[in-house]
Amino acid sequence: MTSRLVLASASPFRRALLENAGLKFDVEPAQIDERAVEEPLGDLTPEDVASVLAEAKAQDVSSRNPGAIIIGSDQTLSLAGEIYHKAANMDEARRRLLALSGRTHELNSAVTLVKDGETIWRHMSVARMTMRDLDPAFIGRHLSNVGGKALSSVGAYQFEGEGIQLFERIDGDYFTIIGLPLLPLLAKLRALGAIDG
């Protein structure tokens, strides 16, 4: 490997994806206020917001890691053009699941590579997620079962866990849903000579 890799994320799920792929990398979460970065963006699409945030995270970590390739990633959830963020509490998580019930939302997953402050690659993948019609009582029982895990994702569900029971159809790949488009990322890292291949 010619360059050190650094994941600019605190997400245990993104970290696990890279570890499971056999990559050697360091982890340094970005120190940015995502809502402050997002506020002046105006009417950007949910995909563009995810891309801007992924790049902001990578740029922040790059400033402290000269010579390293920084992997920045972000995911937005959009429903009818509106962007949703992680629920702040269980009541908000309940309202989120009620809003998503019986509808199709999009998970927009962006990944960016930055080296020495220069953005060298960007990629966006979108997954379309159709929830089944959910009974409010079931939502309450589901949230009681999963507890605080519901607050760790933008959709208030853990797709890789019990959250899979909420869905009737998925159009998109697993890695995009988890929040890191892994296959395009690995291909680019190979092309850069940053990983073996």
CSV table of C-alpha atoms in Angstrom, one decimal, residues 20-179:
chain,number,residue,atom,x,y,z
A,20,ASN,CA,-14.6,-7.2,6.6
A,21,ALA,CA,-13.1,-6.3,3.2
A,22,GLY,CA,-9.6,-6.7,4.6
A,23,LEU,CA,-8.5,-3.1,4.5
A,24,LYS,CA,-5.9,-1.7,6.8
A,25,PHE,CA,-6.9,1.8,7.9
A,26,ASP,CA,-7.1,4.2,10.8
A,27,VAL,CA,-10.2,5.8,12.1
A,28,GLU,CA,-10.5,9.5,12.9
A,29,PRO,CA,-14.0,11.0,13.0
A,30,ALA,CA,-14.4,14.4,11.5
A,31,GLN,CA,-14.9,17.3,13.8
A,32,ILE,CA,-17.5,19.3,11.9
A,33,ASP,CA,-21.0,20.5,12.7
A,34,GLU,CA,-23.0,18.8,10.0
A,35,ARG,CA,-26.0,21.0,10.3
A,36,ALA,CA,-23.8,24.1,10.2
A,37,VAL,CA,-22.3,22.8,6.9
A,38,GLU,CA,-25.7,22.0,5.5
A,39,GLU,CA,-27.5,25.2,6.5
A,40,PRO,CA,-26.1,27.5,3.8
A,41,LEU,CA,-26.6,24.9,1.0
A,42,GLY,CA,-30.1,26.1,0.2
A,43,ASP,CA,-32.1,24.0,-2.3
A,44,LEU,CA,-29.5,21.3,-3.1
A,45,THR,CA,-30.8,17.8,-3.8
A,46,PRO,CA,-30.5,15.2,-1.0
A,47,GLU,CA,-27.8,13.6,-3.0
A,48,ASP,CA,-25.8,16.8,-3.2
A,49,VAL,CA,-26.2,17.4,0.5
A,50,ALA,CA,-24.7,13.9,1.2
A,51,SER,CA,-21.9,14.6,-1.2
A,52,VAL,CA,-21.0,18.0,0.4
A,53,LEU,CA,-21.1,16.5,3.9
A,54,ALA,CA,-18.9,13.5,2.8
A,55,GLU,CA,-16.4,15.9,1.3
A,56,ALA,CA,-16.4,18.3,4.4
A,57,LYS,CA,-15.7,15.3,6.7
A,58,ALA,CA,-12.8,14.1,4.5
A,59,GLN,CA,-11.3,17.6,4.1
A,60,ASP,CA,-11.5,18.2,7.9
A,61,VAL,CA,-9.6,14.9,8.6
A,62,SER,CA,-7.2,15.5,5.7
A,63,SER,CA,-6.0,18.7,7.3
A,64,ARG,CA,-4.5,16.7,10.2
A,65,ASN,CA,-3.2,13.7,8.2
A,66,PRO,CA,-0.7,14.8,5.5
A,67,GLY,CA,-0.1,12.2,2.8
A,68,ALA,CA,-3.0,10.0,3.8
A,69,ILE,CA,-6.0,9.1,1.7
A,70,ILE,CA,-9.1,10.1,3.6
A,71,ILE,CA,-12.4,8.3,3.1
A,72,GLY,CA,-15.3,10.6,3.8
A,73,SER,CA,-18.9,9.3,3.7
A,74,ASP,CA,-22.3,10.6,4.5
A,75,GLN,CA,-25.9,9.4,4.0
A,76,THR,CA,-29.1,11.3,3.7
A,77,LEU,CA,-32.7,10.0,3.8
A,78,SER,CA,-35.1,11.7,1.5
A,79,LEU,CA,-38.9,11.3,1.2
A,80,ALA,CA,-40.7,13.3,-1.4
A,81,GLY,CA,-37.7,15.6,-1.7
A,82,GLU,CA,-37.5,16.4,2.0
A,83,ILE,CA,-34.3,15.4,3.9
A,84,TYR,CA,-34.5,13.6,7.2
A,85,HIS,CA,-31.8,13.4,9.9
A,86,LYS,CA,-31.4,11.0,12.8
A,87,ALA,CA,-34.2,11.1,15.3
A,88,ALA,CA,-33.4,13.0,18.5
A,89,ASN,CA,-35.6,10.8,20.7
A,90,MET,CA,-37.9,7.8,20.7
A,91,ASP,CA,-41.0,9.9,20.1
A,92,GLU,CA,-39.4,11.4,17.0
A,93,ALA,CA,-38.4,7.9,15.9
A,94,ARG,CA,-42.0,6.7,16.2
A,95,ARG,CA,-43.2,9.7,14.1
A,96,ARG,CA,-40.4,9.0,11.5
A,97,LEU,CA,-41.5,5.3,11.1
A,98,LEU,CA,-45.2,6.4,10.8
A,99,ALA,CA,-44.2,8.9,8.1
A,100,LEU,CA,-42.2,6.2,6.2
A,101,SER,CA,-44.9,3.5,6.6
A,102,GLY,CA,-46.3,2.3,3.2
A,103,ARG,CA,-44.1,4.7,1.3
A,104,THR,CA,-40.8,4.5,-0.7
A,105,HIS,CA,-37.9,6.6,0.6
A,106,GLU,CA,-34.3,7.0,-0.7
A,107,LEU,CA,-31.1,6.5,1.1
A,108,ASN,CA,-28.4,8.6,-0.7
A,109,SER,CA,-24.9,7.4,0.2
A,110,ALA,CA,-21.9,9.5,-0.8
A,111,VAL,CA,-18.2,8.6,-0.5
A,112,THR,CA,-15.3,11.0,-1.2
A,113,LEU,CA,-11.5,10.5,-1.2
A,114,VAL,CA,-9.3,13.4,-0.2
A,115,LYS,CA,-5.5,13.6,-0.1
A,116,ASP,CA,-3.6,16.6,1.2
A,117,GLY,CA,-6.7,18.8,0.9
A,118,GLU,CA,-7.4,17.8,-2.7
A,119,THR,CA,-10.6,16.0,-3.5
A,120,ILE,CA,-9.5,13.1,-5.8
A,121,TRP,CA,-12.8,11.2,-6.2
A,122,ARG,CA,-16.5,11.4,-5.5
A,123,HIS,CA,-19.2,8.8,-5.8
A,124,MET,CA,-23.0,8.7,-5.1
A,125,SER,CA,-25.2,5.6,-4.8
A,126,VAL,CA,-29.0,5.6,-4.1
A,127,ALA,CA,-31.1,2.8,-2.7
A,128,ARG,CA,-34.9,3.0,-2.8
A,129,MET,CA,-36.6,1.5,0.3
A,130,THR,CA,-40.3,0.6,0.4
A,131,MET,CA,-41.7,0.1,3.8
A,132,ARG,CA,-44.7,-2.1,4.3
A,133,ASP,CA,-47.8,-0.6,5.9
A,134,LEU,CA,-47.0,-0.5,9.6
A,135,ASP,CA,-49.6,-0.7,12.4
A,136,PRO,CA,-48.9,2.0,15.0
A,137,ALA,CA,-49.0,-0.6,17.8
A,138,PHE,CA,-46.4,-2.7,15.9
A,139,ILE,CA,-44.2,0.4,15.6
A,140,GLY,CA,-44.4,0.9,19.3
A,141,ARG,CA,-43.4,-2.8,20.0
A,142,HIS,CA,-40.6,-2.6,17.4
A,143,LEU,CA,-39.1,0.5,19.0
A,144,SER,CA,-39.4,-1.0,22.4
A,145,ASN,CA,-37.5,-4.1,21.2
A,146,VAL,CA,-34.6,-2.2,19.4
A,147,GLY,CA,-34.4,0.6,22.0
A,148,GLY,CA,-31.7,3.3,21.4
A,149,LYS,CA,-30.4,1.6,18.2
A,150,ALA,CA,-33.3,3.4,16.4
A,151,LEU,CA,-31.6,6.7,17.1
A,152,SER,CA,-28.4,5.8,15.4
A,153,SER,CA,-29.7,5.8,11.8
A,154,VAL,CA,-31.5,8.4,9.7
A,155,GLY,CA,-34.5,6.1,9.1
A,156,ALA,CA,-34.9,5.2,12.8
A,157,TYR,CA,-34.3,1.6,11.8
A,158,GLN,CA,-31.4,-0.8,11.7
A,159,PHE,CA,-31.7,-2.5,8.4
A,160,GLU,CA,-28.9,-5.0,9.3
A,161,GLY,CA,-31.0,-6.0,12.4
A,162,GLU,CA,-34.7,-6.2,13.3
A,163,GLY,CA,-35.3,-3.2,11.0
A,164,ILE,CA,-35.4,-5.6,8.0
A,165,GLN,CA,-38.9,-6.6,9.1
A,166,LEU,CA,-40.2,-3.1,8.3
A,167,PHE,CA,-39.7,-3.5,4.5
A,168,GLU,CA,-41.5,-5.1,1.6
A,169,ARG,CA,-39.1,-4.0,-1.2
A,170,ILE,CA,-35.6,-2.8,-1.7
A,171,ASP,CA,-34.0,-1.5,-4.8
A,172,GLY,CA,-30.3,-1.0,-4.2
A,173,ASP,CA,-27.2,-2.7,-2.8
A,174,TYR,CA,-26.6,-3.6,0.8
A,175,PHE,CA,-23.5,-1.3,1.1
A,176,THR,CA,-25.4,1.8,-0.1
A,177,ILE,CA,-28.1,1.0,2.5
A,178,ILE,CA,-25.5,0.7,5.3
A,179,GLY,CA,-24.0,4.0,4.2
